[in-house]
């Protein structure tokens, strides 16, 4: 039941119980961000190194960040993973190049139409240069087509995904844009100048995505292996020239958008988003002639297979640790010094005393937790993963957690909290972006035989159930500690069920043991802290979300390898061959790191 208190300054008095659903329950003293430099994150591959102040704050940059989820889904498509690994079947690559030729021709034509609409000489020149860059890219593709002796018209007709993409581009460049007020809106010469901005909005995301793919693939090249079969493709999109052209495209979009109204900028945002979705469809439509490692549930047969997903709650699913929320409720609803407490109710600590007691407990916990972590670390880093040694070390941490929780119970800080206030706070609890969407996609999918279990140190299971029920996720199985109540008011006691790393892994094992079926089980555990380590390691796939320094320090010292999920999948794809059994198994000593739930979703379920 690790409390993970982060109290560094007095609690801000927030009317927690009257907050609207749109307001985040994020007291500043409990906040944790997900931008630490220590994270092996997908976010890093979305930050282009050639950025300047304009691209950092401009429209194009803001849209790229806003639609990071879509770019991740494109990158995790089976085709792109296979291309990155180098074992993409040559026939698949041939067909992809054939489709891309159709697409690039439309790209060049769209630039030509946009150039005709621009009334600024600099803008015309910029668009002209971008068109020339596309024509150069077409030359590379045409050289490959000639080298292979392909007849694009006869052998590879344009597929439906490419048709939708090219029709979208050309319609935009022709001024046929959804969301405008009415026909004839772009009829005047002045209005037509906006077409250039709209067209760039539809083209920029593709450029940035390919620039990111090129750089990422280049980073993943193994210096010890022979030349990547698609090295020419990687060289082109990772080149300084293509990166500069991408930045030029984004800068031009920013400049063309300066004079537009808010409504017109909304149109560009919709075009940008639509382009990202079409890019996902484009990659997903590429035919494959080989087995692929993604998505994890590919080939899942409900009659034979059973997918079991486990997840931590605090700071894995949530933005704020639940202990901070419960403390906030207690302090906000506690009686003040000038108030008389009814004789027929549980006697509560005064608000000011509760605040001071909580501050003392959290400070004591933080200091002793750090000392405990330091004491369980082996003096020298283990060369090989040692699960037994790690388990013994975490038994010491479990004793510490038990002692710390007893202090909380004895202090009385959790006494007198109403169940109604807990449920209200749970309904307003902000969850990590993409978390509920992932769980909904799992439990609502009739083609999956699956279960989701939440294993949490949270003191109050009612808070968790309320948080998920507000997202229509009553199917989730919650395993946590529970408050005891007199009527609907907490007594300050806790029914301890899951308060330590040892408790968590025992709950994990018991759940698997109680799965009374003969189906083949595939287990995934998603967590973010030291308390999750044993479960992460015993699951077939252990996914670490976030950037806990203590988790990584302890894991590394005991020989655990932390591998960014994307690079791990590319490596597995290289090794994956037809007829292979599952490449996923527990206790391998390898944990996969992600920066967001979008990566988890894309990996397990795909698009």
XYZ file of C-alpha atoms in Angstrom:
607
model
C 0.000 0.000 0.000
C 2.825 2.349 -0.814
C 1.641 5.868 -0.017
C 4.153 7.660 -2.234
C 3.471 10.969 -0.547
C 5.023 13.976 -2.219
C 4.050 16.644 0.290
C 6.555 19.460 -0.010
C 4.403 22.453 0.920
C 1.112 23.136 2.723
C -1.979 21.695 1.123
C -4.026 24.155 -0.887
C -7.574 24.362 0.375
C -9.589 23.268 -2.607
C -13.328 22.769 -2.584
C -12.704 19.219 -3.670
C -16.244 18.074 -3.177
C -17.778 20.806 -5.328
C -15.413 20.602 -8.286
C -16.964 20.235 -11.703
C -15.984 17.118 -13.666
C -13.803 19.216 -15.955
C -11.491 20.348 -13.160
C -8.493 18.184 -12.366
C -7.977 16.982 -8.803
C -4.296 17.811 -8.896
C -3.044 19.540 -5.762
C 0.376 20.970 -6.561
C 2.037 18.990 -3.822
C 0.975 15.670 -5.305
C 1.673 16.334 -8.924
C 3.982 14.166 -10.978
C 4.813 14.915 -14.583
C 5.763 12.464 -17.325
C 8.492 14.460 -19.031
C 11.500 13.275 -17.078
C 14.671 12.992 -19.092
C 15.238 9.559 -17.593
C 12.303 8.065 -19.434
C 12.881 5.887 -22.448
C 9.893 7.353 -24.165
C 8.177 7.381 -27.478
C 7.755 11.090 -26.855
C 11.453 11.551 -27.478
C 11.172 10.314 -31.039
C 8.505 12.892 -31.742
C 10.779 15.811 -30.859
C 12.668 16.815 -33.996
C 16.176 17.989 -33.259
C 16.198 20.729 -35.885
C 13.415 22.711 -34.261
C 13.605 26.442 -33.727
C 11.549 28.734 -31.559
C 8.894 29.088 -34.260
C 8.350 25.343 -34.684
C 8.300 24.850 -30.927
C 5.362 27.217 -30.498
C 3.797 27.279 -33.970
C 0.597 25.720 -35.194
C 2.282 22.703 -36.794
C 4.184 21.862 -33.648
C 1.089 22.176 -31.456
C -0.920 19.910 -33.740
C 1.849 17.294 -33.841
C 1.906 17.175 -30.059
C -1.889 17.115 -29.809
C -2.161 14.166 -32.191
C 0.766 12.171 -30.829
C -1.613 9.253 -30.233
C -2.356 8.984 -33.946
C 1.335 9.107 -34.870
C 2.048 6.305 -32.397
C -0.715 4.165 -33.892
C 0.833 4.677 -37.334
C 4.281 3.689 -36.082
C 2.980 0.540 -34.393
C 1.245 -0.835 -37.483
C 2.554 -4.297 -38.481
C 3.834 -2.962 -41.805
C 5.931 -0.212 -40.217
C 7.342 -2.524 -37.524
C 8.310 -5.065 -40.202
C 9.857 -2.320 -42.353
C 11.899 -1.047 -39.404
C 13.102 -4.570 -38.606
C 14.313 -5.151 -42.150
C 12.478 -8.456 -42.554
C 9.539 -6.967 -44.446
C 8.864 -9.265 -47.398
C 10.107 -7.694 -50.626
C 6.699 -8.106 -52.288
C 5.152 -6.002 -49.513
C 7.726 -3.295 -50.065
C 7.135 -3.357 -53.835
C 3.414 -2.870 -53.332
C 3.990 -0.118 -50.779
C 6.292 1.791 -53.152
C 3.713 1.439 -55.920
C 1.044 2.975 -53.678
C 3.423 5.669 -52.483
C 4.131 6.692 -56.076
C 0.405 7.354 -56.548
C 0.381 9.287 -53.305
C 3.447 11.403 -54.133
C 1.999 12.341 -57.497
C -1.085 13.654 -55.689
C 1.202 15.424 -53.219
C 2.994 17.224 -56.068
C -0.310 18.136 -57.719
C -1.682 19.491 -54.433
C 1.384 21.695 -54.022
C 0.880 22.994 -57.566
C -2.728 23.938 -56.812
C -1.728 25.562 -53.519
C 0.961 27.600 -55.241
C -1.612 28.986 -57.677
C -3.744 30.195 -54.747
C -0.954 31.858 -52.775
C -0.718 35.608 -53.357
C 2.542 36.169 -51.499
C 5.786 35.800 -53.475
C 7.619 34.225 -50.551
C 4.805 31.730 -50.018
C 4.737 30.878 -53.729
C 8.490 30.330 -53.705
C 8.293 28.171 -50.578
C 5.544 25.973 -52.000
C 7.428 25.676 -55.280
C 10.521 24.439 -53.421
C 8.456 21.902 -51.508
C 6.956 20.636 -54.762
C 10.443 20.192 -56.215
C 11.414 18.162 -53.139
C 8.439 15.842 -53.742
C 9.474 15.424 -57.370
C 12.959 14.420 -56.192
C 11.382 11.887 -53.857
C 9.381 10.559 -56.794
C 12.622 10.106 -58.732
C 13.925 7.830 -55.975
C 10.722 5.791 -56.069
C 10.735 5.625 -59.872
C 14.327 4.417 -59.869
C 13.323 1.590 -57.551
C 10.343 0.740 -59.751
C 12.566 0.625 -62.857
C 15.161 -1.423 -61.002
C 12.506 -4.000 -60.144
C 10.982 -3.877 -63.641
C 7.501 -3.146 -62.316
C 4.581 -1.883 -64.384
C 2.603 0.096 -61.832
C -0.512 0.351 -63.981
C -0.686 -3.390 -64.673
C 0.708 -4.942 -61.509
C -0.273 -2.641 -58.686
C -3.481 -0.712 -59.090
C -4.228 1.988 -56.540
C -5.887 0.566 -53.396
C -8.861 2.059 -51.547
C -6.774 3.550 -48.706
C -4.534 5.354 -51.199
C -7.587 6.539 -53.136
C -9.129 8.041 -50.005
C -5.866 9.748 -49.095
C -5.190 11.209 -52.560
C -8.804 12.308 -53.039
C -8.667 14.049 -49.661
C -5.465 15.898 -50.603
C -6.675 17.012 -54.006
C -10.116 18.006 -52.724
C -8.465 20.155 -50.046
C -6.115 21.761 -52.563
C -9.122 22.478 -54.802
C -10.985 24.256 -51.996
C -13.534 21.480 -51.424
C -13.220 21.460 -47.661
C -15.696 20.241 -45.047
C -16.404 22.639 -42.242
C -16.541 25.844 -44.266
C -19.695 27.902 -43.924
C -21.149 27.292 -47.339
C -20.693 27.007 -51.104
C -18.750 29.797 -52.706
C -16.909 30.535 -49.464
C -13.574 30.344 -51.258
C -14.768 31.879 -54.505
C -13.036 35.259 -54.272
C -9.306 35.690 -54.921
C -8.802 36.769 -51.310
C -10.587 33.732 -49.932
C -8.707 31.428 -52.280
C -5.433 32.462 -50.669
C -6.544 30.461 -47.631
C -6.479 27.267 -49.693
C -2.692 27.267 -49.464
C -2.891 27.163 -45.652
C -5.539 24.440 -45.707
C -3.467 22.384 -48.130
C -0.355 22.665 -45.988
C -2.444 21.599 -42.991
C -3.367 18.404 -44.834
C 0.216 17.670 -45.943
C 2.358 18.634 -42.949
C 1.536 15.633 -40.702
C 2.654 13.175 -43.372
C 5.971 14.985 -43.740
C 6.605 15.038 -39.993
C 5.634 11.389 -39.582
C 8.037 10.248 -42.309
C 10.802 12.439 -40.858
C 10.257 10.812 -37.453
C 10.167 7.309 -38.948
C 13.382 7.901 -40.859
C 15.227 9.134 -37.771
C 13.847 6.378 -35.569
C 14.712 3.610 -38.019
C 18.212 5.023 -38.344
C 18.634 4.950 -34.562
C 17.549 1.312 -34.483
C 20.051 0.139 -37.079
C 22.362 -2.458 -35.595
C 25.975 -1.600 -36.370
C 26.876 -5.276 -36.064
C 24.442 -6.511 -38.694
C 24.729 -6.479 -42.446
C 23.227 -3.630 -44.442
C 19.517 -3.080 -43.830
C 17.647 -4.202 -46.999
C 15.714 -0.934 -47.034
C 18.626 1.277 -46.154
C 18.026 3.543 -49.168
C 14.544 4.319 -47.855
C 15.899 5.009 -44.352
C 18.740 7.170 -45.688
C 16.274 9.300 -47.639
C 13.849 10.025 -44.807
C 16.515 10.413 -42.115
C 18.645 12.702 -44.280
C 19.318 16.290 -43.304
C 17.663 17.329 -46.550
C 14.344 15.635 -45.795
C 14.397 16.805 -42.186
C 14.953 20.387 -43.393
C 12.148 20.086 -45.946
C 9.795 18.861 -43.229
C 10.672 21.799 -41.012
C 10.234 24.141 -43.980
C 6.746 22.707 -44.560
C 5.816 23.269 -40.924
C 7.220 26.785 -40.895
C 5.266 27.630 -44.042
C 2.044 26.319 -42.470
C 2.697 28.533 -39.444
C 3.237 31.620 -41.617
C 0.212 30.991 -43.830
C -1.990 30.587 -40.750
C -1.053 33.840 -39.014
C -3.934 35.867 -40.447
C -6.608 33.186 -40.131
C -9.544 33.363 -37.736
C -10.123 30.907 -34.912
C -12.786 29.166 -36.976
C -10.388 28.797 -39.897
C -7.664 27.435 -37.612
C -10.164 24.859 -36.383
C -10.630 23.775 -40.006
C -6.870 23.307 -40.368
C -6.795 21.259 -37.170
C -9.510 18.969 -38.526
C -7.586 18.572 -41.793
C -4.395 17.767 -39.885
C -6.203 15.157 -37.791
C -7.897 13.633 -40.839
C -4.529 13.346 -42.566
C -3.088 11.522 -39.562
C -5.994 9.059 -39.580
C -5.579 8.483 -43.309
C -1.868 7.823 -42.763
C -2.728 5.075 -40.270
C -5.164 3.594 -42.796
C -2.515 3.830 -45.531
C 0.024 1.824 -43.536
C -2.608 -0.623 -42.292
C -3.717 -1.322 -45.870
C -0.278 -2.502 -47.010
C -0.372 -6.269 -47.624
C 1.926 -8.505 -45.602
C 3.305 -11.888 -46.651
C 4.822 -12.871 -43.295
C 3.941 -13.287 -39.616
C 4.244 -10.165 -37.487
C 4.783 -9.565 -33.780
C 2.070 -6.893 -33.500
C -0.564 -6.467 -32.404
C -0.196 -8.777 -29.428
C -3.772 -10.032 -29.821
C -3.427 -10.951 -33.494
C -4.542 -14.512 -34.013
C -6.342 -14.509 -30.656
C -8.915 -17.308 -30.585
C -11.512 -16.872 -27.811
C -12.212 -20.591 -27.700
C -8.539 -21.380 -27.073
C -6.868 -18.261 -25.655
C -7.334 -16.166 -22.535
C -5.837 -12.660 -22.299
C -5.450 -11.376 -18.741
C -4.438 -7.750 -18.298
C -3.235 -6.513 -14.906
C -2.657 -2.889 -14.025
C -1.517 -0.807 -11.089
C -3.731 2.212 -10.311
C -1.877 5.069 -8.598
C 0.185 7.068 -11.124
C -0.180 4.247 -13.638
C -3.830 5.022 -14.330
C -4.095 8.258 -12.352
C -2.469 11.659 -12.514
C -2.381 11.949 -8.698
C -1.661 9.326 -6.045
C -4.881 8.268 -4.295
C -3.409 8.913 -0.835
C -3.184 12.594 -1.767
C -6.853 12.604 -2.784
C -7.980 10.908 0.436
C -5.892 13.299 2.536
C -7.387 16.260 0.685
C -10.924 15.008 1.349
C -10.117 14.466 5.019
C -8.630 17.943 5.502
C -11.316 19.803 3.535
C -14.200 18.086 5.376
C -12.626 18.016 8.867
C -14.160 20.296 11.534
C -12.571 23.684 12.204
C -11.531 24.832 15.667
C -14.670 26.936 16.107
C -17.049 24.124 15.190
C -18.737 21.724 17.605
C -18.839 18.078 16.623
C -22.156 16.211 16.951
C -22.058 13.689 19.786
C -23.635 10.961 17.660
C -20.885 11.069 15.014
C -17.333 9.731 14.922
C -15.043 12.198 16.668
C -12.643 13.675 14.130
C -9.324 15.446 14.311
C -9.518 19.189 13.736
C -8.597 20.337 10.227
C -5.468 22.201 11.366
C -4.273 19.229 13.455
C -5.000 16.850 10.611
C -2.990 18.986 8.222
C -0.006 18.994 10.576
C -0.262 15.265 11.292
C -0.472 14.436 7.600
C 2.526 16.638 6.879
C 4.556 14.871 9.573
C 3.542 11.384 8.400
C 4.298 12.116 4.775
C 7.704 13.619 5.578
C 8.563 10.625 7.757
C 7.392 8.212 5.065
C 9.392 9.890 2.302
C 12.615 9.910 4.312
C 12.288 6.319 5.531
C 11.223 5.040 2.120
C 14.362 6.435 0.533
C 16.453 4.865 3.311
C 14.697 1.516 2.815
C 15.290 1.558 -0.939
C 18.956 2.312 -0.358
C 19.279 -0.494 2.198
C 17.831 -3.204 -0.077
C 20.120 -2.409 -3.010
C 23.014 -4.838 -3.562
C 26.390 -3.163 -3.168
C 27.367 -4.190 -6.688
C 25.135 -4.361 -9.726
C 24.237 -7.966 -10.567
C 25.465 -9.128 -13.947
C 22.501 -11.465 -14.375
C 18.872 -11.043 -13.425
C 18.208 -12.630 -10.022
C 14.516 -12.902 -9.172
C 15.103 -14.697 -5.863
C 17.424 -11.991 -4.544
C 15.004 -9.301 -5.649
C 12.092 -11.033 -3.893
C 14.050 -11.233 -0.653
C 14.925 -7.552 -0.884
C 11.316 -6.560 -1.507
C 10.219 -8.497 1.564
C 12.074 -5.816 3.537
C 10.208 -3.118 1.638
C 6.941 -4.923 2.397
C 7.653 -4.791 6.144
C 8.340 -1.082 5.856
C 5.048 -0.482 4.018
C 3.130 -2.381 6.688
C 4.687 -0.291 9.460
C 3.987 2.964 7.620
C 0.342 2.043 7.057
C -0.111 1.130 10.717
C 1.053 4.642 11.598
C -1.616 6.108 9.340
C -4.343 4.009 10.926
C -3.194 4.832 14.471
C -3.010 8.551 13.671
C -6.724 8.735 12.873
C -6.231 10.930 9.806
C -8.591 8.773 7.747
C -11.369 8.796 10.317
C -14.702 10.391 9.504
C -14.538 10.539 5.693
C -17.943 9.969 4.119
C -18.422 7.338 1.434
C -20.400 9.889 -0.580
C -17.419 12.270 -0.656
C -15.096 9.430 -1.675
C -17.342 8.425 -4.557
C -17.733 12.034 -5.673
C -13.956 12.484 -5.703
C -13.543 9.219 -7.607
C -16.004 10.359 -10.282
C -13.917 13.512 -10.785
C -10.556 11.779 -10.640
C -8.468 12.525 -13.719
C -7.008 9.403 -15.326
C -4.031 9.254 -17.653
C -4.835 10.075 -21.263
C -5.793 6.929 -23.143
C -6.154 4.745 -20.044
C -9.942 4.412 -20.007
C -10.072 4.133 -23.792
C -7.703 1.163 -23.653
C -9.655 -0.630 -20.929
C -12.947 0.036 -22.720
C -11.496 -1.397 -25.931
C -10.457 -4.529 -24.029
C -13.620 -5.268 -22.069
C -16.070 -4.240 -24.806
C -14.365 -6.339 -27.489
C -16.535 -9.386 -28.094
C -13.776 -11.015 -30.126
C -11.479 -11.239 -27.120
C -11.649 -13.673 -24.240
C -10.148 -11.284 -21.704
C -10.234 -9.962 -18.156
C -8.785 -6.850 -16.572
C -7.578 -6.820 -12.956
C -6.476 -3.679 -11.109
C -3.998 -4.412 -8.283
C -3.523 -1.400 -6.063
C -2.044 -0.247 -2.765
C -4.877 2.295 -2.587
C -6.340 2.441 0.923
C -9.887 2.668 -0.417
C -11.187 0.384 -3.155
C -14.370 2.468 -3.351
C -12.335 5.360 -4.786
C -11.010 3.135 -7.594
C -14.388 1.604 -8.405
C -15.963 5.047 -8.543
C -13.225 6.348 -10.859
C -13.769 3.515 -13.331
C -17.560 3.352 -13.060
C -17.735 6.974 -14.216
C -16.049 5.735 -17.409
C -18.521 2.833 -17.730
C -15.895 0.310 -16.686
C -17.750 -1.703 -14.072
C -16.321 -4.919 -15.569
C -12.859 -4.230 -14.138
C -11.882 -6.430 -11.195
C -10.464 -4.237 -8.409
C -8.102 -5.734 -5.836
C -7.231 -3.114 -3.220
C -7.540 -2.301 0.460
C -10.861 -1.154 1.872
C -12.048 1.400 4.406
C -14.248 0.185 7.224
C -17.381 2.227 7.826
C -19.922 2.966 10.529
C -22.948 3.648 8.427
C -21.329 5.509 5.534
C -18.503 7.175 7.490
C -14.974 5.757 7.715
C -13.747 4.563 11.105
C -10.099 5.206 10.228
C -9.378 1.476 10.046
C -8.248 -0.228 6.831
C -8.950 -3.787 5.760
C -5.516 -4.692 4.450
C -5.514 -6.783 1.304
C -2.783 -5.380 -0.942
C -0.244 -3.223 0.874
C 3.145 -4.408 -0.363
C 5.070 -5.868 -3.331
C 4.685 -9.342 -1.807
C 0.927 -8.909 -1.412
C 0.642 -7.776 -5.018
C 2.469 -10.714 -6.498
C 0.516 -13.154 -4.303
C -2.737 -11.599 -5.547
C -1.411 -11.877 -9.104
C -0.661 -15.581 -8.630
C -3.987 -16.303 -6.951
C -5.909 -14.725 -9.801
C -4.114 -16.950 -12.288
C -4.602 -19.994 -10.088
C -8.340 -19.327 -9.890
C -8.706 -19.136 -13.672
C -10.379 -22.515 -13.913
C -10.066 -23.037 -17.627
C -7.738 -24.985 -19.864
C -7.176 -22.102 -22.263
C -3.752 -20.806 -23.180
C -3.114 -17.748 -21.015
C -1.268 -14.602 -22.014
C -0.643 -12.162 -19.158
C 0.249 -8.480 -19.354
C 1.090 -6.309 -16.348
C 1.274 -2.512 -16.537
C 2.863 -0.634 -13.637
C 5.073 2.256 -12.645
C 6.734 1.652 -9.256
C 9.007 -0.634 -7.246
C 5.895 -2.214 -5.746
C 4.965 -3.520 -9.201
C 8.331 -5.129 -9.959
C 7.536 -8.735 -9.044
C 4.248 -8.698 -10.968
C 5.885 -6.999 -13.943
C 8.506 -9.728 -14.048
C 6.162 -12.706 -13.589
C 3.778 -11.554 -16.319
C 4.439 -12.717 -19.865
C 4.749 -9.047 -20.825
C 5.737 -6.445 -18.241
C 5.182 -2.829 -19.298
C 6.566 0.085 -17.290
C 4.769 3.367 -17.812
C 6.304 6.628 -16.597
C 9.754 7.335 -15.247
C 10.098 6.237 -11.626
C 13.781 6.632 -10.746
C 13.532 4.224 -7.800
C 11.977 1.520 -10.008
C 14.750 1.802 -12.550
C 17.503 2.024 -9.934
C 16.342 -1.063 -8.057
C 15.607 -3.003 -11.235
C 18.927 -2.203 -12.854
C 20.852 -3.130 -9.712
C 19.206 -6.570 -9.702
C 20.025 -7.210 -13.366
C 16.721 -6.184 -14.955
C 16.890 -4.731 -18.468
C 14.597 -1.829 -19.371
C 13.912 -1.766 -23.094
C 11.819 0.859 -24.921
C 8.825 -1.064 -26.212
C 9.156 0.117 -29.803
C 12.788 -0.936 -30.189
C 11.995 -4.175 -28.376
C 9.256 -4.978 -30.884
C 11.511 -4.220 -33.834
C 14.126 -6.592 -32.402
C 11.535 -9.323 -31.852
C 10.208 -8.839 -35.386
C 13.716 -9.501 -36.736
C 13.711 -12.826 -34.899
C 10.102 -13.751 -35.651
C 9.542 -16.461 -38.252
C 6.565 -18.450 -39.498
C 5.502 -21.181 -37.106
C 7.193 -19.577 -34.087
C 5.590 -20.074 -30.704
C 4.895 -17.051 -28.527
C 8.002 -14.967 -27.956
C 6.613 -13.662 -24.686
C 7.341 -15.334 -21.388
C 7.663 -14.275 -17.787
C 10.807 -14.051 -15.644
C 12.964 -13.110 -18.610
C 14.396 -10.144 -16.720
C 13.268 -7.777 -19.480
C 10.706 -5.028 -18.917
C 9.371 -2.793 -21.677
C 9.052 0.946 -21.181
C 6.431 3.272 -22.653
C 5.579 6.926 -22.272
C 1.823 6.683 -22.738
C -1.222 4.464 -22.823
C -1.360 5.012 -26.573
C 1.701 2.779 -26.933
C 0.097 0.113 -24.748
C -3.091 0.264 -26.817
C -1.290 0.201 -30.166
C 0.887 -2.747 -29.107
C -1.814 -4.942 -27.597
C -4.855 -4.128 -29.723
C -3.517 -2.328 -32.783
C -5.545 0.375 -34.512
